[in-house]
Amino acid sequence: MITSKRLTSLEGNSQMLDGGAMFGNAPKAMWQRWCEPDDLNRIRLGCRALLVQEYAGVQRMRNILIEAGVGAFFSPEMKQRFGVQESHHRLLESLADQGLGHEDIDVVVLTHLHFDHAGGLLSAWQNGQDPRLLFPNATFVVGETQWHRANDPHARDRASYIPTLNQALAESGRLELVPEGEQSPTLGADYSFHLSSGHTPGQILPEIDMPEGPLLFAGDLIPGAPWVHLPITMGYDRFPEQLIDEKRSVLAQLGKRNGRLVFTHDPDVALGRIDQDERGRYRVVDTQASFAELAA
């Protein structure tokens, strides 16, 4: 019986990407107030994961990893193209800081299979060698709709997926596909998902109950604190108007329940509480750059 959970934010490899692409149709005069661009118009982005450690009393039962970030599987040329800053696998270092190796992870939950969220499942690039699938003891939990999308992508987002990773996941024998509206048998009833298809069809966002209110891993529905503003979307979002409607619904639900968001791409804010100003506009308060806390 699970009696408590310890939640810890983990830093993965960081990126520098075009600010205009990250803020869609928002003008630079607006978004540069939140994210200062470099001389190439790029902004800093994190690739943050969430470690959930389950306990029965003092005994640790399972290690669950939500997201894997971009990792370090890209060749030097591709790292430069996509602004990946580190050549080493930073997520593995973050796990090591918690006394864990990738072999110690029991479950990996992937909100979706874009390379900046799932690339960390692969080993770091080595010249002349194909990257291998890490996390040999983990069950990989993916939304069924997203899995089909990843294996038959639209031309618009084909470059966002890693075909060799999809093949490795399928061949692992440890892939669990979650149908829309259902829970993961592996994770159990303590975990629920918000379904979001505005960014990509079938993105699943895990919600975890905490004593002071729910905590939602916001994925690419709300990649960082600036995107909590309802009209702000990314140029990478497949269906921006749908995403805005999904964001409105999620924020309204979380706001009523004193909810918090974990941001995967915000380089400075790992966690924040949902609030509204006097005009009803959503904002993030009580922010933390990193966290490690226990949930009863």
XYZ file of C-alpha atoms in Angstrom:
296
model
C 0.000 0.000 0.000
C 1.383 3.406 -1.011
C 1.401 5.768 1.964
C 3.362 8.728 0.572
C 5.067 10.129 -2.515
C 8.156 12.269 -2.889
C 8.149 14.572 -5.928
C 11.421 16.011 -7.235
C 12.061 18.206 -10.262
C 14.898 17.005 -12.498
C 16.772 19.128 -15.015
C 17.488 17.667 -18.448
C 19.372 19.075 -21.405
C 18.516 22.690 -22.209
C 17.807 24.335 -25.555
C 17.894 27.680 -27.336
C 15.007 28.024 -29.793
C 13.557 30.829 -31.875
C 11.364 33.054 -29.715
C 8.930 33.768 -32.533
C 8.305 30.056 -33.021
C 7.801 29.568 -29.297
C 5.230 32.360 -29.036
C 3.257 31.821 -32.228
C 1.422 34.946 -33.342
C 2.363 37.017 -30.273
C 4.556 39.969 -31.330
C 8.142 40.160 -30.159
C 7.361 43.416 -28.356
C 5.180 41.320 -26.049
C 7.096 38.081 -25.550
C 10.524 39.665 -25.058
C 9.217 41.092 -21.775
C 9.045 37.522 -20.511
C 11.988 35.904 -22.321
C 15.041 37.887 -23.388
C 16.254 36.767 -26.844
C 19.872 36.436 -27.921
C 21.306 37.972 -31.092
C 19.822 35.077 -33.109
C 16.347 35.735 -31.665
C 16.541 32.541 -29.582
C 15.274 32.146 -26.029
C 16.400 29.819 -23.233
C 14.320 26.693 -22.688
C 14.563 23.911 -20.163
C 13.599 20.251 -20.561
C 12.463 19.409 -17.046
C 11.282 16.013 -15.827
C 9.455 14.993 -12.664
C 10.544 12.125 -10.429
C 7.809 10.543 -8.311
C 9.028 8.129 -5.649
C 6.360 6.053 -3.933
C 6.745 4.803 -0.362
C 4.999 2.316 1.891
C 6.030 3.624 5.263
C 9.793 4.121 4.999
C 10.223 1.545 2.226
C 10.507 2.896 -1.323
C 8.224 0.973 -3.677
C 8.537 2.532 -7.157
C 10.440 5.229 -9.026
C 8.300 6.929 -11.663
C 9.734 9.370 -14.193
C 7.456 11.811 -15.990
C 9.090 12.962 -19.249
C 12.658 12.421 -20.407
C 13.508 15.730 -22.126
C 15.510 16.112 -25.308
C 18.497 14.157 -24.036
C 21.794 14.075 -25.925
C 21.109 11.626 -28.768
C 21.436 14.209 -31.560
C 24.603 14.387 -33.642
C 26.644 17.606 -33.196
C 25.084 19.020 -36.365
C 21.537 18.342 -35.167
C 22.313 19.633 -31.675
C 23.339 22.920 -33.217
C 20.222 23.038 -35.393
C 17.899 22.527 -32.434
C 19.924 24.549 -29.949
C 20.742 21.712 -27.541
C 23.289 23.196 -25.186
C 24.981 20.244 -23.498
C 26.717 17.284 -25.134
C 26.336 15.019 -22.092
C 23.066 13.435 -20.916
C 22.042 15.860 -18.195
C 18.933 13.941 -17.092
C 21.088 10.957 -16.153
C 23.219 13.288 -14.036
C 20.093 14.628 -12.331
C 18.990 11.081 -11.546
C 22.456 10.326 -10.175
C 22.117 13.334 -7.871
C 19.124 11.501 -6.375
C 21.135 8.305 -5.983
C 19.486 6.657 -8.996
C 20.508 5.261 -12.351
C 18.221 4.899 -15.325
C 18.053 1.180 -14.456
C 16.261 2.109 -11.207
C 13.238 3.669 -12.919
C 10.134 1.454 -12.856
C 7.766 3.555 -14.981
C 8.326 6.323 -17.536
C 5.295 8.459 -18.423
C 5.571 10.374 -21.710
C 3.103 13.199 -22.269
C 3.867 12.818 -25.987
C 6.647 11.568 -28.232
C 8.176 14.743 -29.678
C 11.962 14.565 -29.504
C 12.257 17.282 -26.854
C 10.105 15.200 -24.500
C 11.174 11.654 -25.334
C 14.732 11.935 -26.705
C 16.137 11.454 -23.228
C 15.105 7.793 -23.413
C 18.073 7.287 -25.744
C 21.761 7.133 -24.933
C 24.056 10.048 -25.754
C 25.437 10.385 -29.279
C 28.601 8.499 -30.104
C 30.225 8.706 -33.501
C 29.467 5.650 -35.623
C 27.028 4.107 -33.133
C 23.239 4.109 -33.035
C 21.758 5.347 -29.758
C 20.285 2.617 -27.567
C 17.110 2.631 -25.509
C 17.814 3.342 -21.845
C 15.626 2.546 -18.786
C 15.750 -1.255 -19.252
C 13.421 -2.029 -16.331
C 10.734 0.584 -16.993
C 7.251 0.310 -18.407
C 6.727 3.147 -20.901
C 3.278 4.762 -20.599
C 2.086 6.623 -23.711
C -1.324 7.806 -24.879
C -2.748 5.496 -27.535
C -3.791 8.362 -29.827
C -0.338 9.938 -29.586
C 1.330 6.615 -30.360
C -0.627 6.303 -33.601
C 0.244 9.907 -34.455
C 3.944 9.297 -33.825
C 3.960 6.306 -36.140
C 1.960 8.006 -38.887
C 2.694 11.720 -38.477
C 1.434 14.592 -40.591
C 4.019 16.336 -42.765
C 3.593 19.342 -40.459
C 5.150 17.557 -37.474
C 7.002 14.591 -38.968
C 10.376 16.061 -37.974
C 9.279 16.183 -34.319
C 9.347 12.399 -33.935
C 12.169 9.847 -33.684
C 11.295 6.754 -35.779
C 14.109 4.693 -34.270
C 12.791 5.452 -30.778
C 9.268 4.394 -31.744
C 10.661 1.117 -33.055
C 12.720 0.554 -29.904
C 9.699 1.197 -27.681
C 7.552 -1.212 -29.695
C 10.229 -3.916 -29.575
C 10.905 -3.467 -25.850
C 7.785 -5.384 -24.832
C 7.288 -2.768 -22.107
C 5.083 -0.244 -23.908
C 1.683 0.505 -22.384
C -0.798 2.470 -24.484
C -3.500 4.349 -22.583
C -6.811 4.822 -24.451
C -8.428 8.242 -24.258
C -10.288 8.830 -21.024
C -8.811 5.822 -19.237
C -6.240 5.318 -16.521
C -2.954 3.466 -16.761
C -3.171 -0.063 -15.277
C 0.522 0.188 -14.424
C 0.233 3.496 -12.567
C -3.072 2.703 -10.886
C -5.855 4.843 -9.465
C -3.545 7.370 -7.783
C -2.797 8.941 -11.168
C -5.185 10.526 -13.644
C -4.637 12.237 -16.991
C -5.886 15.373 -18.664
C -6.147 14.768 -22.404
C -4.920 17.597 -24.626
C -4.781 17.522 -28.427
C -4.232 21.183 -29.295
C -0.447 20.845 -29.375
C -0.426 17.303 -30.746
C -3.176 14.664 -30.852
C -3.364 12.559 -27.715
C -1.049 14.381 -25.326
C -1.624 13.055 -21.779
C -0.919 15.297 -18.773
C -0.548 13.478 -15.425
C -2.262 14.909 -12.362
C -1.095 13.947 -8.868
C -3.105 14.621 -5.718
C -1.224 16.566 -3.039
C -2.394 17.536 0.470
C -2.661 21.233 -0.450
C -4.162 20.699 -3.908
C -3.511 18.876 -7.199
C -0.248 19.104 -9.122
C -0.371 18.886 -12.931
C 2.579 18.195 -15.198
C 1.579 20.680 -17.903
C 3.626 19.340 -20.847
C 3.237 21.422 -23.981
C -0.257 22.594 -23.089
C 1.447 25.206 -20.890
C 5.218 24.811 -21.432
C 6.229 27.663 -19.120
C 4.861 30.449 -16.951
C 4.360 32.983 -19.815
C 2.104 30.532 -21.658
C -0.408 30.535 -18.804
C -1.920 33.588 -20.549
C -4.868 32.180 -22.479
C -4.180 33.668 -25.950
C -0.493 32.701 -25.958
C 0.300 29.601 -28.008
C 3.351 28.211 -29.787
C 3.970 28.127 -33.515
C 4.501 24.388 -32.995
C 0.916 23.842 -31.807
C -1.113 21.925 -34.359
C -4.520 23.332 -33.352
C -4.028 26.641 -31.475
C -7.711 27.482 -30.938
C -8.358 24.021 -29.509
C -5.316 24.404 -27.272
C -6.640 27.692 -25.883
C -9.980 26.044 -25.062
C -8.186 23.136 -23.370
C -6.002 25.538 -21.418
C -9.016 27.532 -20.244
C -10.721 24.369 -18.998
C -7.648 23.023 -17.190
C -6.807 26.344 -15.535
C -10.399 26.824 -14.371
C -10.428 23.360 -12.804
C -7.048 23.766 -11.132
C -7.822 27.277 -9.933
C -10.889 26.042 -8.057
C -8.833 23.299 -6.385
C -5.780 25.369 -5.438
C -3.793 23.558 -8.117
C -0.192 23.944 -9.219
C 1.630 23.392 -12.505
C 4.994 21.782 -13.216
C 6.577 23.438 -16.259
C 8.779 21.361 -18.516
C 10.247 24.130 -20.713
C 10.510 27.117 -18.381
C 14.236 27.564 -17.605
C 13.602 29.456 -14.368
C 10.246 28.268 -12.989
C 9.720 24.595 -12.178
C 6.521 24.938 -10.170
C 3.849 27.568 -9.619
C 0.338 28.010 -8.286
C -2.552 29.143 -10.490
C -4.080 32.506 -9.606
C -6.208 35.165 -11.295
C -5.771 38.929 -11.165
C -8.534 41.482 -10.645
C -9.455 41.249 -14.336
C -9.717 37.473 -14.268
C -6.480 36.883 -16.179
C -4.526 33.809 -15.162
C -1.068 34.133 -13.694
C 1.487 32.003 -11.835
C 2.353 32.794 -8.206
C 4.376 31.135 -5.428
C 6.935 30.004 -7.986
C 9.877 27.690 -7.311
C 12.964 27.154 -9.451
C 13.205 23.533 -8.252
C 11.498 21.400 -5.662
C 11.537 18.183 -3.667
C 8.508 17.638 -1.502
C 6.514 14.887 0.139
C 2.846 14.190 -0.517
C 0.762 12.255 1.992
